[in-house]
PDB file of C-alpha atoms in Angstrom:
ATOM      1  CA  UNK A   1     -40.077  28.036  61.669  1.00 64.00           C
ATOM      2  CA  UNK A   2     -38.532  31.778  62.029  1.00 67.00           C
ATOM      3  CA  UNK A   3     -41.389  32.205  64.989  1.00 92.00           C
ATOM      4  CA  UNK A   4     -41.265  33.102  68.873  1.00 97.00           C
ATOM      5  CA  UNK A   5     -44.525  32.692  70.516  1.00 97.00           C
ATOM      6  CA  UNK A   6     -45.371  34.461  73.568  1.00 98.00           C
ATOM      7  CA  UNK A   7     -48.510  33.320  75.967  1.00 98.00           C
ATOM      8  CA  UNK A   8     -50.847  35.043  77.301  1.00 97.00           C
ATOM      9  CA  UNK A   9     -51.742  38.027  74.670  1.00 96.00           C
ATOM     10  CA  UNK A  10     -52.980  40.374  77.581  1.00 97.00           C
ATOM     11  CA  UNK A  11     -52.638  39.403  81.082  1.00 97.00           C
ATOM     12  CA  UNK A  12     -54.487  41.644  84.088  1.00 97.00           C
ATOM     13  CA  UNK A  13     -53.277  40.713  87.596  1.00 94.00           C
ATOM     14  CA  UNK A  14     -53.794  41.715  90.710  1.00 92.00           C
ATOM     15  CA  UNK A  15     -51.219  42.920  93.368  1.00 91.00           C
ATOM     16  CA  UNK A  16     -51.220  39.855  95.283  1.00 90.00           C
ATOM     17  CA  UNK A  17     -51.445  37.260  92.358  1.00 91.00           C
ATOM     18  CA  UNK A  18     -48.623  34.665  91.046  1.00 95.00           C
ATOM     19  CA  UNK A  19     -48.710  34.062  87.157  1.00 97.00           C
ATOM     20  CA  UNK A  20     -46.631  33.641  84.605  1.00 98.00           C
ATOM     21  CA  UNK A  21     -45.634  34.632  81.071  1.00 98.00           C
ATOM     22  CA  UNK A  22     -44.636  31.790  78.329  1.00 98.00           C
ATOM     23  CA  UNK A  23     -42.124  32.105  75.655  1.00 98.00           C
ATOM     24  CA  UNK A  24     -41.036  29.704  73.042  1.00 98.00           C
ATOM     25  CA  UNK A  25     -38.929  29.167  69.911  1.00 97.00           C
ATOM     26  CA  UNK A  26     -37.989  26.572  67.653  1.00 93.00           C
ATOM     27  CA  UNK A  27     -35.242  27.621  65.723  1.00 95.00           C
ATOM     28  CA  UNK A  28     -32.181  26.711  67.676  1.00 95.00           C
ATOM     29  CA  UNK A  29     -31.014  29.715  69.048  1.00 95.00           C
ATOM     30  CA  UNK A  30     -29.083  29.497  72.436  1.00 95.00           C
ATOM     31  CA  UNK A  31     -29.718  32.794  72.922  1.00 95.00           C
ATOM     32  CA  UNK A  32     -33.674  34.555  75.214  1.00 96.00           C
ATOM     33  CA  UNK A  33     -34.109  37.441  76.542  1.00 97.00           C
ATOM     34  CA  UNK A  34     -36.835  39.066  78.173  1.00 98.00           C
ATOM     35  CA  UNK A  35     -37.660  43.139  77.877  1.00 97.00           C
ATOM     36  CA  UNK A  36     -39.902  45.484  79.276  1.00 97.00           C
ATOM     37  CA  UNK A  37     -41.914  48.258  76.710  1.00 97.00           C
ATOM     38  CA  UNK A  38     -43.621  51.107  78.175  1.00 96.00           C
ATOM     39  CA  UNK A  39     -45.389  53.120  76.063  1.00 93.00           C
ATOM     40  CA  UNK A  40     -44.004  55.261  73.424  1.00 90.00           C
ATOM     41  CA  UNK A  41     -40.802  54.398  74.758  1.00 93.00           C
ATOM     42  CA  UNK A  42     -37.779  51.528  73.614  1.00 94.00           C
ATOM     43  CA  UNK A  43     -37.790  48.151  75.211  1.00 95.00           C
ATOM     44  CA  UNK A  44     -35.727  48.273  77.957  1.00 95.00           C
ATOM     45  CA  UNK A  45     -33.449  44.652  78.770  1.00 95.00           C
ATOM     46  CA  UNK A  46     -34.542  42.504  81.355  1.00 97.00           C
ATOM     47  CA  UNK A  47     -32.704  39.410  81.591  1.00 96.00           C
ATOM     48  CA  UNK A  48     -30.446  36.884  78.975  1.00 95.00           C
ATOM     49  CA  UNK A  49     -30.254  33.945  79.207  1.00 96.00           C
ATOM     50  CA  UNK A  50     -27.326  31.971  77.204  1.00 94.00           C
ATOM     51  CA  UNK A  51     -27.414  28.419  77.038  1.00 95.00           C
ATOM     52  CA  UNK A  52     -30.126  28.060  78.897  1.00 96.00           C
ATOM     53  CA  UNK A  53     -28.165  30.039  81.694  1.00 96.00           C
ATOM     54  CA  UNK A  54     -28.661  33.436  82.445  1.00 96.00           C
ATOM     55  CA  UNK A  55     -26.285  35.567  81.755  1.00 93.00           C
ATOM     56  CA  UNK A  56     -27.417  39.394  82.454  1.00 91.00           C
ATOM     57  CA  UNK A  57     -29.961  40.179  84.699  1.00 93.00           C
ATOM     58  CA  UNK A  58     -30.058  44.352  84.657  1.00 92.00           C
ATOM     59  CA  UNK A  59     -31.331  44.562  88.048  1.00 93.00           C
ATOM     60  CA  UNK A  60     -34.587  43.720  87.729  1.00 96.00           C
ATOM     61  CA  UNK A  61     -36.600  43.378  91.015  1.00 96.00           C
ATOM     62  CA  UNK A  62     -37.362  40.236  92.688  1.00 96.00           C
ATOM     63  CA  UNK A  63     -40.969  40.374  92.056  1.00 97.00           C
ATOM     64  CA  UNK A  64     -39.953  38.837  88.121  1.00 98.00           C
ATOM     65  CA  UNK A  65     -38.360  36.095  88.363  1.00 98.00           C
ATOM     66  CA  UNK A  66     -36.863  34.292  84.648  1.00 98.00           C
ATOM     67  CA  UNK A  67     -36.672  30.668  84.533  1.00 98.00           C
ATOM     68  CA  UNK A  68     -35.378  28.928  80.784  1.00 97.00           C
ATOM     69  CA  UNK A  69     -36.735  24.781  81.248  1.00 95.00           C
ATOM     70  CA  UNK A  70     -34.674  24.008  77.915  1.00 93.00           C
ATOM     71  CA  UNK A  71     -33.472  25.954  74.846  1.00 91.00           C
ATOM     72  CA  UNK A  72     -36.797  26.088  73.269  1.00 96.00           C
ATOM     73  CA  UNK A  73     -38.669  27.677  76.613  1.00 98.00           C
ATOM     74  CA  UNK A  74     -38.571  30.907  78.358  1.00 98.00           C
ATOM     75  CA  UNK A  75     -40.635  31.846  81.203  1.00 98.00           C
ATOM     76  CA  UNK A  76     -40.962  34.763  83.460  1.00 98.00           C
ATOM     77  CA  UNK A  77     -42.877  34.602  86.807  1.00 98.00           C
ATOM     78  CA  UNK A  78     -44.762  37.195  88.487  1.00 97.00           C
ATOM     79  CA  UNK A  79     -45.286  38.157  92.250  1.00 95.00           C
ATOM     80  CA  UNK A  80     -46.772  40.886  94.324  1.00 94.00           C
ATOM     81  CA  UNK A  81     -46.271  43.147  90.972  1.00 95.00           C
ATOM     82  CA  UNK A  82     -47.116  46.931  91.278  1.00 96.00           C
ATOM     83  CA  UNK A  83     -49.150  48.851  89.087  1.00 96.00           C
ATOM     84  CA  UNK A  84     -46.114  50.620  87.438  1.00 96.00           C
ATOM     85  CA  UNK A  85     -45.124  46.988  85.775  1.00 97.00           C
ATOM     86  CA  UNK A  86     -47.850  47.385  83.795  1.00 97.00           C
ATOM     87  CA  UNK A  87     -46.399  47.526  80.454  1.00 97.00           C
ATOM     88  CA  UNK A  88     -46.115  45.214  76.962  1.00 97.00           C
ATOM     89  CA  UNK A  89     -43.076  42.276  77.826  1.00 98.00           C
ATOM     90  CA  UNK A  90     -41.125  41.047  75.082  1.00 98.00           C
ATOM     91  CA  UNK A  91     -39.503  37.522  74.652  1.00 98.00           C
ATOM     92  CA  UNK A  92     -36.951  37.419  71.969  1.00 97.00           C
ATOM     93  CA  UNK A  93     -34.420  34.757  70.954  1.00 96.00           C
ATOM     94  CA  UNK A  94     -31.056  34.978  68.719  1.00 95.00           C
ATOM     95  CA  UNK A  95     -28.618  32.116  67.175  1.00 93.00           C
ATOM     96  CA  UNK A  96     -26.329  33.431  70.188  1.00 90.00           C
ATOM     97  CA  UNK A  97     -26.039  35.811  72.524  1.00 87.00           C
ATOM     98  CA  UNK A  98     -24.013  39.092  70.960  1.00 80.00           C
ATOM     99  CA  UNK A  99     -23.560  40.448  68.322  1.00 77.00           C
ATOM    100  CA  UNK A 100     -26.682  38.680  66.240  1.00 88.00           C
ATOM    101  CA  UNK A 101     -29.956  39.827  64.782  1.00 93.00           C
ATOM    102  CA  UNK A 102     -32.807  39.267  67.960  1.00 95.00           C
ATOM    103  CA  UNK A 103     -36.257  37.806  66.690  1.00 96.00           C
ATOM    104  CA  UNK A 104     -39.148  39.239  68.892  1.00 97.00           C
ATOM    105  CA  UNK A 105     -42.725  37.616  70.259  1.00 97.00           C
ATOM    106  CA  UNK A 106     -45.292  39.902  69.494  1.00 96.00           C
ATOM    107  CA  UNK A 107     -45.543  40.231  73.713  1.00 97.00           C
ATOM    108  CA  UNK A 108     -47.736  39.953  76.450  1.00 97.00           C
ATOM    109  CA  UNK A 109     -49.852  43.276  77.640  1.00 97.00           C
ATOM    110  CA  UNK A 110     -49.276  42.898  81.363  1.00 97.00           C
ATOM    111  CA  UNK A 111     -51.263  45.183  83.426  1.00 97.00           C
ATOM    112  CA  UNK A 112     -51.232  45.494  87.333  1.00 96.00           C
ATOM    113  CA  UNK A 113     -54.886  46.571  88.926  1.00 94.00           C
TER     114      UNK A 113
ATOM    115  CA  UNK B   1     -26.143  57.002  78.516  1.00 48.00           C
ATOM    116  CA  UNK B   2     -24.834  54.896  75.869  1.00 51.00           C
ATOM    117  CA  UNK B   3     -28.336  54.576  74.181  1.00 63.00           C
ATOM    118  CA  UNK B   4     -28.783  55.377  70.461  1.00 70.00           C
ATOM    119  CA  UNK B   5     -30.507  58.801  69.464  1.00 79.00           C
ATOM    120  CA  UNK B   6     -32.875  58.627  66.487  1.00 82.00           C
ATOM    121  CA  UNK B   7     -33.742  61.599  64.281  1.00 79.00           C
ATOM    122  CA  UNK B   8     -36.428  62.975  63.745  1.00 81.00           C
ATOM    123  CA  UNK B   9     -37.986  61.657  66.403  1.00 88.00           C
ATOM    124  CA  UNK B  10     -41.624  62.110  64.288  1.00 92.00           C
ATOM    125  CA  UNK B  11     -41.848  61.741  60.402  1.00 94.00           C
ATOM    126  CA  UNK B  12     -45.049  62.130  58.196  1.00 95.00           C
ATOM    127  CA  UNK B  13     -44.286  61.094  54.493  1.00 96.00           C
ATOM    128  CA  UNK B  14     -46.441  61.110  51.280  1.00 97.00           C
ATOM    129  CA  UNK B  15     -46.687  57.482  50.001  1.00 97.00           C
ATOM    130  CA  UNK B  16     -44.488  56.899  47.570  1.00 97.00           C
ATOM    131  CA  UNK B  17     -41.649  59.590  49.044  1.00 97.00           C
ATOM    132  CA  UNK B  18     -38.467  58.232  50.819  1.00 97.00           C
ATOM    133  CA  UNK B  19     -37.993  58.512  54.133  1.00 97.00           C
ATOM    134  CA  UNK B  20     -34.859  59.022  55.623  1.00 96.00           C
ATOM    135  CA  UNK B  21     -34.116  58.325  59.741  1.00 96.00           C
ATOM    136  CA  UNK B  22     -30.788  58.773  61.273  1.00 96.00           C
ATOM    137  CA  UNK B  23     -29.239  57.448  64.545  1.00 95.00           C
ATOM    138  CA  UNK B  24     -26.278  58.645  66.244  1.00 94.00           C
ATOM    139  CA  UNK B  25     -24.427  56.740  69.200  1.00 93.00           C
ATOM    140  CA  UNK B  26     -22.236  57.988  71.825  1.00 90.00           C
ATOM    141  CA  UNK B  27     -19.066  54.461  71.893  1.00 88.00           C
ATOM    142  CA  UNK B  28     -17.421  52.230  69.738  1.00 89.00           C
ATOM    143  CA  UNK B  29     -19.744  49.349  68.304  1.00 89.00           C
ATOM    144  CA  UNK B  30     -19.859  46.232  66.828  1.00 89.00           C
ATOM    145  CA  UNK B  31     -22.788  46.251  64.752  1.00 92.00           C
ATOM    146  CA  UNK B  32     -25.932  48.897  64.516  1.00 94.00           C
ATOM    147  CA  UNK B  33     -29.515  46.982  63.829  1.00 96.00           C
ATOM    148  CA  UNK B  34     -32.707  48.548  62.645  1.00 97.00           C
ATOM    149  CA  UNK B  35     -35.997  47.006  63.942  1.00 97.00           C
ATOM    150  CA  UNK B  36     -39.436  48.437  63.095  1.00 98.00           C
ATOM    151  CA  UNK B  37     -42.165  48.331  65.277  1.00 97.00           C
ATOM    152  CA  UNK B  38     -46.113  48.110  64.711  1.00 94.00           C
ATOM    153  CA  UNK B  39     -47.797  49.630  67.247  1.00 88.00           C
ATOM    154  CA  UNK B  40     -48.274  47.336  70.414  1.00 81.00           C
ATOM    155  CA  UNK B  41     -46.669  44.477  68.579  1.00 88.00           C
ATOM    156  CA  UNK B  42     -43.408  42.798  68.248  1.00 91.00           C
ATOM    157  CA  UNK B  43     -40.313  44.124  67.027  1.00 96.00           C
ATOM    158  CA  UNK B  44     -39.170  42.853  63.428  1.00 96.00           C
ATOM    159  CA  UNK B  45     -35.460  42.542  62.308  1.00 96.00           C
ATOM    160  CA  UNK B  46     -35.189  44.999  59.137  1.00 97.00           C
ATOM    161  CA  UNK B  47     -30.807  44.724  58.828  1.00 97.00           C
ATOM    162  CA  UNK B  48     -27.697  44.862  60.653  1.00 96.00           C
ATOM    163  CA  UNK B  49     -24.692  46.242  59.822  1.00 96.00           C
ATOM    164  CA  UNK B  50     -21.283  45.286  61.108  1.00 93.00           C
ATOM    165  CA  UNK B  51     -18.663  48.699  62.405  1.00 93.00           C
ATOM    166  CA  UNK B  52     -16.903  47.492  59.350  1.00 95.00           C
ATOM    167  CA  UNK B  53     -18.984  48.120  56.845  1.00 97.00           C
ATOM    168  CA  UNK B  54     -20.407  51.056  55.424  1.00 97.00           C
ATOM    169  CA  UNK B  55     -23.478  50.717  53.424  1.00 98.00           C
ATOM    170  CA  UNK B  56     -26.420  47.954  52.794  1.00 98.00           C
ATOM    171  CA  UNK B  57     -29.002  46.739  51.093  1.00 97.00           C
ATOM    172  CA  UNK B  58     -31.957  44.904  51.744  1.00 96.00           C
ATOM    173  CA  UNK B  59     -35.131  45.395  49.400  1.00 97.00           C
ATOM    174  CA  UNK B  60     -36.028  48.958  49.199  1.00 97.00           C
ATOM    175  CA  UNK B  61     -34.025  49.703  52.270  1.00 98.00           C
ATOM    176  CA  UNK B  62     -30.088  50.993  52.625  1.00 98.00           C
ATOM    177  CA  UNK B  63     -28.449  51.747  55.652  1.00 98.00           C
ATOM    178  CA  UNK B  64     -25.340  53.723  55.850  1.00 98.00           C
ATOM    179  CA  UNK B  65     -22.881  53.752  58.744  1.00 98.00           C
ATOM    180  CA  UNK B  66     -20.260  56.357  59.094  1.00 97.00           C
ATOM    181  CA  UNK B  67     -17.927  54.940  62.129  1.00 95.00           C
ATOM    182  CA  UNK B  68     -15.431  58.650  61.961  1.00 95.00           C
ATOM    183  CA  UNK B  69     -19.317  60.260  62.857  1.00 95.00           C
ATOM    184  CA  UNK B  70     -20.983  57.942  65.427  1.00 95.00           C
ATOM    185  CA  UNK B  71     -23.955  57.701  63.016  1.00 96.00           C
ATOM    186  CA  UNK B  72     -26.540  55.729  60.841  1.00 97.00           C
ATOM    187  CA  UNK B  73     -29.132  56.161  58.335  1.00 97.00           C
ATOM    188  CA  UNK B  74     -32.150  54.746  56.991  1.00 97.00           C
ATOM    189  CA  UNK B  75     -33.620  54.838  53.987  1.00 98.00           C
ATOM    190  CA  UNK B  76     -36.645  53.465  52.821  1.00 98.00           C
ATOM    191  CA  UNK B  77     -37.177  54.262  48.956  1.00 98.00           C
ATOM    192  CA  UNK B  78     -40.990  54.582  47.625  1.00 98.00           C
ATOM    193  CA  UNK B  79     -42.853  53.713  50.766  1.00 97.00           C
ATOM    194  CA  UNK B  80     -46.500  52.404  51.821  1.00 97.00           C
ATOM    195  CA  UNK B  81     -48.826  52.701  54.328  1.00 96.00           C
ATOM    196  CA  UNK B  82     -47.430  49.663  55.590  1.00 96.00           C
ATOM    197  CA  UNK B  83     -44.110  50.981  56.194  1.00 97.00           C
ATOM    198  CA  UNK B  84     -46.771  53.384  59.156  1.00 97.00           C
ATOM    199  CA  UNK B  85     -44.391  52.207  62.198  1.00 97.00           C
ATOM    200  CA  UNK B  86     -42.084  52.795  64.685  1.00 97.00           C
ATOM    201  CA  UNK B  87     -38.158  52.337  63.440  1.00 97.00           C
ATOM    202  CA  UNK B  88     -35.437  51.611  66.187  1.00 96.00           C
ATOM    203  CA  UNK B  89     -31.736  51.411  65.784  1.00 96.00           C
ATOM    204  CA  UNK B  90     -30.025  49.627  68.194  1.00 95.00           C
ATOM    205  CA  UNK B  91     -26.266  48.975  69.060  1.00 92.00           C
ATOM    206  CA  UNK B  92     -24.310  46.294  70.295  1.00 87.00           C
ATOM    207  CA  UNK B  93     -21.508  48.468  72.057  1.00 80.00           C
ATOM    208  CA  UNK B  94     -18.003  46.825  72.078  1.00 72.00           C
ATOM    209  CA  UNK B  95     -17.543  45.200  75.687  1.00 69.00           C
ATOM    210  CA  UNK B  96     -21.262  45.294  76.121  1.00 62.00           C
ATOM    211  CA  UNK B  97     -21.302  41.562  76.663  1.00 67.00           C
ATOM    212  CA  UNK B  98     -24.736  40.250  74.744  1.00 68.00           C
ATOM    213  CA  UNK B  99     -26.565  43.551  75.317  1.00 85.00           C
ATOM    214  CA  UNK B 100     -28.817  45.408  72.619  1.00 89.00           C
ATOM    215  CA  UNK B 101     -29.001  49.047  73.195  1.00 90.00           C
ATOM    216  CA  UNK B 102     -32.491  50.448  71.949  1.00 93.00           C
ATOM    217  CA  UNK B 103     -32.848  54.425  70.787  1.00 93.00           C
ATOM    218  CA  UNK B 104     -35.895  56.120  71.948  1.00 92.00           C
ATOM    219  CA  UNK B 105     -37.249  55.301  68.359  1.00 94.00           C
ATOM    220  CA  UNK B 106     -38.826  56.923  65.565  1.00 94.00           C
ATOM    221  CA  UNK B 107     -42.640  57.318  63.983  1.00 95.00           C
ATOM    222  CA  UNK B 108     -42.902  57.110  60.841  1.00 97.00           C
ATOM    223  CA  UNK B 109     -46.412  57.765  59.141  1.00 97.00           C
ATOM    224  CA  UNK B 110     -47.198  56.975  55.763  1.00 97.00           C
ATOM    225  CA  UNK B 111     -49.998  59.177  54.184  1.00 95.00           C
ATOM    226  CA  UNK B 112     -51.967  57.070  51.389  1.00 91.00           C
TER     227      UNK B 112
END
C-alpha cells in the first residue's frame, strides 16, 4: 500500500471553530510532514515529525497545532484560524526523514469564512 | 532564499513534442527531486537524483544534474495530455536537516 490518505477533502470553518485534519499511511515510514499550498504557488513546510517526534516546526503559529498518535497517524488541529489560512494542506510521509523521496495525500481544501 | 528556480515558469507543448524544464539552485545539495502536480491535488514523486550523479532515467523521463552549474533538467520525451501539470524540483540542501525545498514550479500544458 504506496498510499497516504488525508481526511476531510474540503473543510470550511469558521473563525472561532476547533477541527481537525487526518493523515495516515501504511507503509512504514518514520518520517510526516505537514505543508501549506496556496494557490499557484509551492507548498511551503509546516512541521516534521521523525519518529513520531517532531522534529522542525518552521514557525508556524499557534493556531495549528501537529500531533503524530503513532507512526501510521498524523493530525493537525485547528483554532481561531484566519481567513488567510485558507489554502490546500498537504500530509506527506517518507521511509525517513532526509534525504528520501516524500509521498503526498492528495490534501485537504481548508478555507476560513 | 535557498529555494529552487524553475524555467520557464509556463510551457505549452504539442502532444507528442518533448518538453524540457530546468531548475537552478543557489547551495550545495544532496539530492534534487522532481514532483508533478495535478491541479488542486497531491504531489507525485517523478525521480530523485543524488549530487553525485549526473543523469537518469525513469520511463520517458531523464533528468540531468550539472553540480559545477547549480542546475537540473527535465525531460519528458513524446508527451500526453496527461503529462498537463505542474512540475516542481525540489532540493534537499546539505545541512538542511530533513527539509525539502520547493521551486515556485512550472505549468506545463499539453495540447492534444
Amino acid at each position: 500500500d504506496t498510499e497516504v490518505t488525508q481526511t476531510p477533502k474540503h473543510l470550511v470553518m469558521g473563525m472561532t471553530n476547533k477541527k481537525s485534519l487526518k493523515c495516515e499511511q501504511h507503509m512504514g515510514h518514520r518520517a510526516m510532514y505537514w505543508y501549506k499550498q496556496k494557490a499557484k504557488k509551492p507548498p511551503e513546510l509546516m512541521f516534521v515529525y521523525s519518529y513520531e517526534k517532531l522534529s522542525i516546526n518552521e514557525s508556524v503559529p499557534s493556531r495549528f497545532s501537529p500531533e503524530c498518535p503513532n507512526s501510521s497517524l498524523l493530525n493537525l488541529h485547528l483554532h481561531a484560524l484566519q481567513p488567510e489560512d485558507s489554502a490546500l494542506y498537504l500530509c506527506a510521509s517518507s521511509r525517513l526523514a532526509g534525504t528520501y523521496e516524500q509521498y503526498f495525500g492528495p490534501g485537504t481544501r481548508l478555507t476560513v469564512t | 532564499s535557498q529555494q529552487g528556480e524553475e524555467d520557464p515558469q509556463a510551457l505549452s507543448i504539442q502532444e507528442g513534442e518533448n518538453a524540457t524544464m530546468n531548475c537552478s539552485y543557489k547551495t550545495s545539495i544532496n539530492n534534487l527531486q522532481w514532483y508533478r502536480q495535478n491541479s488542486g491535488r497531491g504531489l507525485v514523486h517523478l525521480i530523485l537524483i543524488r549530487s553525485n550523479e549526473r543523469e537518469k532515467h525513469s520511463g520517458r523521463l531523464r533528468v540531468t544534474l550539472d553540480t559545477s552549474k547549480k542546475s537540473s533538467s527535465l525531460l519528458i520525451t513524446a508527451s500526453r495530455a496527461a503529462d498537463t501539470a505542474s512540475y516542481f524540483c525540489a532540493t534537499d540542501y546539505a545541512g538542511a536537516n530533513s527539509k525539502l525545498t520547493f521551486g515556485k514550479g512550472i505549468t506545463l500544458s499539453v495540447r492534444p
